[in-house]
Amino acid sequence: MTDAISSAAGLARPRPARRDIGIKRRYAAERRFRAYGIAALTFGIVFLFLLVSSVVSKGYTAFQQTMITVPVEFTEAIIDPKNERADNPQKLMTANYPLLARNAVARVLGVAENDRAGLRDVNKMISDGVRSQLRDMVVANPALIGTTQTVSLLAAGDLDSAFKGQISLDVPEANRKVNDKQVGWMNQLAESGALAKHFNTGIFVNGNSSRPEAAGVGVALIGSFYMMLIVLVLSLPIGVAASIYLEEFAPKNRLTDLIEVNINNLAAVPSIVYGLLGLAVFINFAGLPRSASLVGGLVLTLMTLPTIIIATRAALKAVPPSIRAAALGLGASKMQTIFHHVLPLAMPGILTGTIIGLAHALGETAPLLLIGMVAFVANYPTTPLDPSTALPVQIYMWANEAERAFVERTSGAIIILLLFLIVMNVGAILLRRRFERRW
Amino acid sequence: MNMMSEAAVEKALDEKMNEVSYKMVGRDVSVYYGDKRALFDVNLNVRENTVTALIGPSGCGKSTFLRTLNRMNDTIENCRVTGRITLDGDDIYDREIDVVELRARVGMVFQKPNPFPKSIYENVAYGPKIHGLARNKADMDHIVEASLQRAGLWTEVKDRLHESGTGLSGGQQQRLCIARAIAVSPEVILMDEPCSALDPIATARVEELIHELRANYTIVIVTHSMQQAARVSQRTAMFHLGQLVEENETDKMFTNPDDQRTQDYIMGRFG
Amino acid sequence: MNMMSEAAVEKALDEKMNEVSYKMVGRDVSVYYGDKRALFDVNLNVRENTVTALIGPSGCGKSTFLRTLNRMNDTIENCRVTGRITLDGDDIYDREIDVVELRARVGMVFQKPNPFPKSIYENVAYGPKIHGLARNKADMDHIVEASLQRAGLWTEVKDRLHESGTGLSGGQQQRLCIARAIAVSPEVILMDEPCSALDPIATARVEELIHELRANYTIVIVTHSMQQAARVSQRTAMFHLGQLVEENETDKMFTNPDDQRTQDYIMGRFG
Amino acid sequence: GAAAARDQVQIAGSSTVLPYAKIVAETFAETFPDFKAPVVESGGTGGGLKAFCAGVGEGTIDIANASRPINKNELEACKAAGVTDIQEIRIGYDGIVFAAASSNGDMKIEPKDLYNALAAEVVVDGKLVANPYKNWSEINPTLPQGPIAAYIPGSKHGTREVFEEKIMAEGCKEAGAQEVIKASITDAKQAAAKCVAVRKDGAAVDIDGDYTETLARIAANKTGLGVFGLAFYENNMDKLKVATVKDVVPSVETISSGEYPVSRPLFFYVKKAHLGVIPGLKEYVEFFVSDDMIGPDSPLAEYGLVAAPDDQREQVRNDVLAGKTM
Amino acid sequence: MSTSILLLILAVIGVAAYAAGVWRANAIARGASSRMHSRPGYYGSFVALWALLPALALLVLWLIASPLYINAAVRSEFPEEVTTLSQAEQGLNFGMVSSLARGMSVLSTEEIDRIGGDPAELRAALGARGVPLAGEPKPFMVQAAGELNQMTAASRTMVTVAALAVSLAGAFFGLSRVAPRFRARNKVEKAVLASLIVASSIAILTTIGIVLSMLTEATHFFTRVPAWEFFFGTVWDPRFAAAGATASEGQFGLIPLLLGTLYIGFVAMLVAVPVGLFSAIYMSEYASRQVRSVAKPLLEVLAGIPTIVYGFFALTAVGPFLRDLSSQLNGLVTGNYANFIQAQSVLTAGFVMGIMLIPYVSSLSDDIITAVPRALRDGSLGLGATRSETIKRVTLPAALPGIVGAILMTASRAIGETMIVVLAAGVAARIQWNPFEPMTTVTVKIVSQLTGDLEFTSPQTLVAFALGITLFAITLCLNIYALYIVRKYREQYE
Ligand SMILES: Nc1ncnc2c1ncn2[C@@H]1O[C@H](COP(=O)(O)OP(=O)(O)OP(=O)(O)O)[C@@H](O)[C@H]1O
Ligand SMILES: Nc1ncnc2c1ncn2[C@@H]1O[C@H](COP(=O)(O)OP(=O)(O)OP(=O)(O)O)[C@@H](O)[C@H]1O
Ligand SMILES: [Mg+2]
Ligand SMILES: [Mg+2]
């Protein structure tokens, strides 16, 4: 617009006096309100970010593991000195494999066979886990005996920590788990390339172990997977069914009020009490095995139900009555009305309840305590009836370990749990987005 | 039984006969919303293959009465109905009666358009689907097209059948609801001001539709337009303050009503 | 600036003047819902202290145009408006313009009654309260009573002012929405079929109200009733398929329209 | 058909014994590949014994780990539930040490000092008054510089009992408070309880969690003194500075010789009825008590368990083989 | 035939029954032109229900009863030396027998014949098949195991035949009921309704279970400690029960724990409700679709982080930060750099817990606010209300019932939380009002009394049950009150 035009406009008839509707003040309020919203959202997300970044910064190193790659001589004299393996396969199982590893590393480092102190130090650099590592190699292929193979051996947890720089070398030698000699050897091996960090698949697939370098969340992952499956399969349908009954069918009377109050109240029951319940009902009464993920899943289902029911009821309430009237007026039965129209519209809320409920169940330790799932379990469960643990339990137990190397693994396990959570929720979140619509 | 007088038996029999000869019969129908009484002992018969118009000032209970005819007020929490309403002689408030079946036989178009938040196609196809009226997809397509056409919506929406029904204009939504209702071909169709959101042409189309339907169906229509009542209905009932003032042939009603209030209302003289 | 030719400036000036002499001016207004175009380059001026009626078949874009006048289509997610609309010469789509103030000056009554889930009193008091129009409780009571009275609802609800507005009948709800809109005394009132749910008496009352209001306000009303348009409006605009067919004095429009389509529509001849 | 029988040992109990049991379980599984690794639950001595005493049968656990001996009431509850033949096995000792952040100097602790710093009431001028001390320096200049803050085990921990018995009660006596208390309270039990009462004004903080929590507390508060297990301390020597008690440095040697005063025995309990019925149970128990596991050079000792003297270990092994029950 | 195969067959019968029902309904409908009452699918479902439900009921019954019967039968054959043992020990022997039976079912008959009665060899053979035995089986066990296998097989055959017969009979019965005026839909919907009722009764059963699982132990507690001392005691100090000690020494005052619970919960709500609600409002009313679709799941991650992680976060980051902040503030104002906020405090715990609870408020409220019909918003906006006014005065009131539900649930979670409090607020039970000082909660004490080294028969442990039941009762009262309040202010829209 040009000046000429705007001045011409100015000549026009006088504007009617405007009412004062406090527009400035109200806009300020509007901006403030909006700012509160942004601030609140930012607050939440910043804290999430802080939490996650503190976990990640502590835990990302857990996904690497120091290995010592050396030629190992599978000496027959050590494995099977009397050559009995043909008659007694058991022999191969119980041989002194760690000695093979120690000798191999000592040879590379040039430690004399009679330097007992030196050999002990060398031994402490290698994980005890090599026993099963080498044993499994030999049992799988007895022909290895007498040959020399290049093997990547697990480094001991302390060496791993030292190599990752987590043990301060300024501390007096007596006060740290790795002595100067070992540090020297470590550097020597690292320079020659024999000692290096590799991706730590073990933390994903191994069972729990008292040795940090060999510990993994494999069993806990399976356990959590079983439990979440059980929780999902049971609590979603049961929760939705219960909500439908209470919200749509139940006569509104004292009894249903009682049920409603009761469900709200169940959400306030401390989770460990669900453990007591599980112990009494599922283990002592029904005779299900201890430490089984089936029992854990059932207990967590009961714990999750109130969340899902409350969320679902709120969502059902929010569906406008005109939709129900429309369907009923067409001759749809109440059931059809609910399942065809009301439920799809309530779906976002239901899924939110499920997401939150499952997330809660995934991170919960206390109820598992009394049913024996806060436990050291080394063997993989094959069915939900076998003993297993869960991810938060593993985190809880590792957090209480004394060894330094468990600190990073604890954070590593938390990262894995968060990944698990995200994978678990992505489906539900996508589904929820599909169901969301504005009127 | 024996204690019943001859006359009483006669009377009961008469009433029974009466109920059968009409499609629907309302006898002493009263409706309460909580403590508030919205209908007072209404006695109204609906004849088969006839269009009955309900008129009366806003808030007089027309919608309320209409809803009693297919028990839609069951869904209003504190609503209570007394009296007796029959369909083909069967008490529809009987415990034996399947309310779903009833509503499939007595369809309804509401005052406020309320399409499902689904596609236009699904909106219309929903009723036939649950009642199993279409044997296959082609059948269904046919029903949907026919219903939309009869409701005068087909040309406007035929290219957007799979867009949401809530994205239509107000009048289009109402026509969609009409299409949805006639798609299940009920025996009785209740229409609560079906044309209030429609333009004259669409209104004419719906009125034509009502004419057509009358041959096979029974129709009860609430309307605020005297002209419309005069045009489409054979009988008219006038409500006032929850009471049935008069029920009569439409022609008579508009030319020579029995009740003064009817006359006044039609002349636009009170309120 | 210098690059603008004399003639162009002249023309721009003309237009500007034009805009000022009308209360509201729509210039080349087009509206799109997503990809779908609902209005095509509509040019329509609204005169001050005049009732302008918008007519046209269902789905032709009347509500859409009405909503552009107070930017209610901002709230529809995929709705886009092009062209220029001014109020007292100011472009209402200008970034400088405050949409809240705009809507306080250009009020609206919707096609579907939408009372708030609050008491009747609060429904009416809502607008005055947020705009700070009442100094005290007595003031507010006065505003509420006056508004309800003008909307012809007072006698029906004066004993239940504190019951929920959603418990009213359809027509009562619509009158409540009218009362709510006039309670903030806007300069322009947009009414989207305000009487479609009303009976003749209530309709007459609203029409009377429109007459009254015209002295001080500018009114745009969408209606499906030709009679109503003829009765209440001074100017009438006819829409068809998203286009403005004709805008003219009402009398002329109904007796001797310029456009054949208008004639046909008024005669009820197409659709 | 019939429910599948259990094929691994189930253990529950003390979280102090847990790390040792874990090492044994793991090594056991490696040494006896026929058997699955035992499942070792955490949950505290009380919880473990409760599960243990729930009855006999496959649905119940086989072994309870304990950081204190089972007591009479529990034994009775066990008997009432049909758990009659119980073998008690003592596996060694747990040393309890006092340590602060490594930035502190050398610390020497006498029970008297801790008593004066932490008791609810102390003797001042021959009278009992609410503990007035604010800074460590008012008590002993070698202690951390700053306000008194001690992170002691919460009352749910067995360690708390040892702490009260070996430090507070002792200190009470040394500081002369015992006499003053006895003078005012005749009931011996109440007097003893008063002697070990800890102040509640925030200077002494109960820790119901594990030693990691104590460590985190100390990391956040450099003037704090914490109570740890020897094993935990040995794994975190770079962060912690240990205090001598009565001039004795805590170590495996000083504890097993009895020089260092604060330690406690660790146990586990076995249901005899399950031996020979639960696969691997017998082998596990025998493996546990072997010198390979609990001897002075064993992995457990490496982790921080204080091995019992040779004759005690021998005795334990003989008892196990003989099937001696309580 | 294993149970799963049987289930599979039943499922097949169910599907077939469904198909048959549908077919028959269609046939009748065509034959007699009268309209069927229900859709063919409902007749199908009706027939399928008859085919499945009785058979499944039978199967469940058998799954429970048959092991009991077989168990008893096998045990009655045990030699005297075993039958004189306690019931539990007999059970252990039976466990051995069932291991043996399981192992023997893996071995082929020839192998069993070959190994015969040699227990040592049998054990080795089974061990090689992955069935470990605790010891060498006694001969009577081998025999019993054989018997067990036999009986199990027989009973399995029986139930298979019976279940299939019942299933087919049910299917035919269902099929015979198919008729034009037969109200299949109503029947099927009744069955669905019944399952809905069963589902909602689970909540009740859970409550009963919870109360029962705590009641006996709680009564034990109250026989040892007077109830008034527990309910009205103001000191919480259950002293360590020395081995062998009997007295219920110590003070079991509930009040400090209860106050701590409410206080910390209150602070948490003070963080979670405003932040959650404003986030929800922002996401549903202001934010673009993209922002919302990212922010909402992000916030939901907060609910899934294990509480112990929050606890350590509070312990190592938030607590010290607040403490140092307070000493800096104090220094700036008074010159004395003493901290007035303790590292562990009500504030720290409440704050961190509040963060955890944000998604409980935000996500649920967001859904509910989004579900408010747009006509209401339009009505308000059309009157010239700003967006915030619309939200405050129209949208939120309309969404209130749902939001209150969400907030109640959040409060519930705040009361039930443990780990964060343990690490962030400590375990000191005190009565005081300063939010900068440590306190503790009921749930913390429930966990710590249950999981400690304490003697499990002592009141020190039993008090956990009393605490649990009391907390349950108190929250129940609070919920009843909340329901009452909500009822009073409920508004229904449309
Ligand atoms: N759900 C309800 N709760 C309480 N009162 C109601 C309810 N529905 C209707 N009413 C009242 O019952 C009376 C009759 O209402 P009804 O809806 O039948 O009127 P109507 O004749 O259809 O009016 P309109 O032409 O305005 O739609 C009115 O006074 C109305 O306020
Ligand atoms: N939210 C929306 N999304 C998509 N299309 C829309 C939307 N609202 C309206 N339309 C379409 O825009 C066109 C004009 O609609 P509008 O509501 O303006 O019609 P109208 O003239 O008011 O009709 P009626 O008299 O039936 O209310 C119609 O074709 C309608 O389907
Ligand atoms: Mg009505
Ligand atoms: Mg419109």
PDB file of C-alpha atoms in Angstrom, chain B residues 25 132 135 149 175 184-185 243 258 270:
ATOM      1  CA  VAL B  25     -50.644 -46.868  19.645  1.00  0.00           C
ATOM      2  CA  GLY B 132     -27.118 -58.201   7.179  1.00  0.00           C
ATOM      3  CA  ARG B 135     -25.178 -60.112   0.502  1.00  0.00           C
ATOM      4  CA  GLN B 149     -29.660 -40.741  -3.916  1.00  0.00           C
ATOM      5  CA  ARG B 175     -29.122 -35.658   4.579  1.00  0.00           C
ATOM      6  CA  VAL B 184     -31.967 -50.159   6.836  1.00  0.00           C
ATOM      7  CA  SER B 185     -35.550 -49.834   5.499  1.00  0.00           C
ATOM      8  CA  GLN B 243     -50.061 -32.296  26.304  1.00  0.00           C
ATOM      9  CA  ASP B 258     -61.265 -28.464  16.954  1.00  0.00           C
ATOM     10  CA  PHE B 270     -49.429 -17.365  20.872  1.00  0.00           C
TER      11      PHE B 270
END
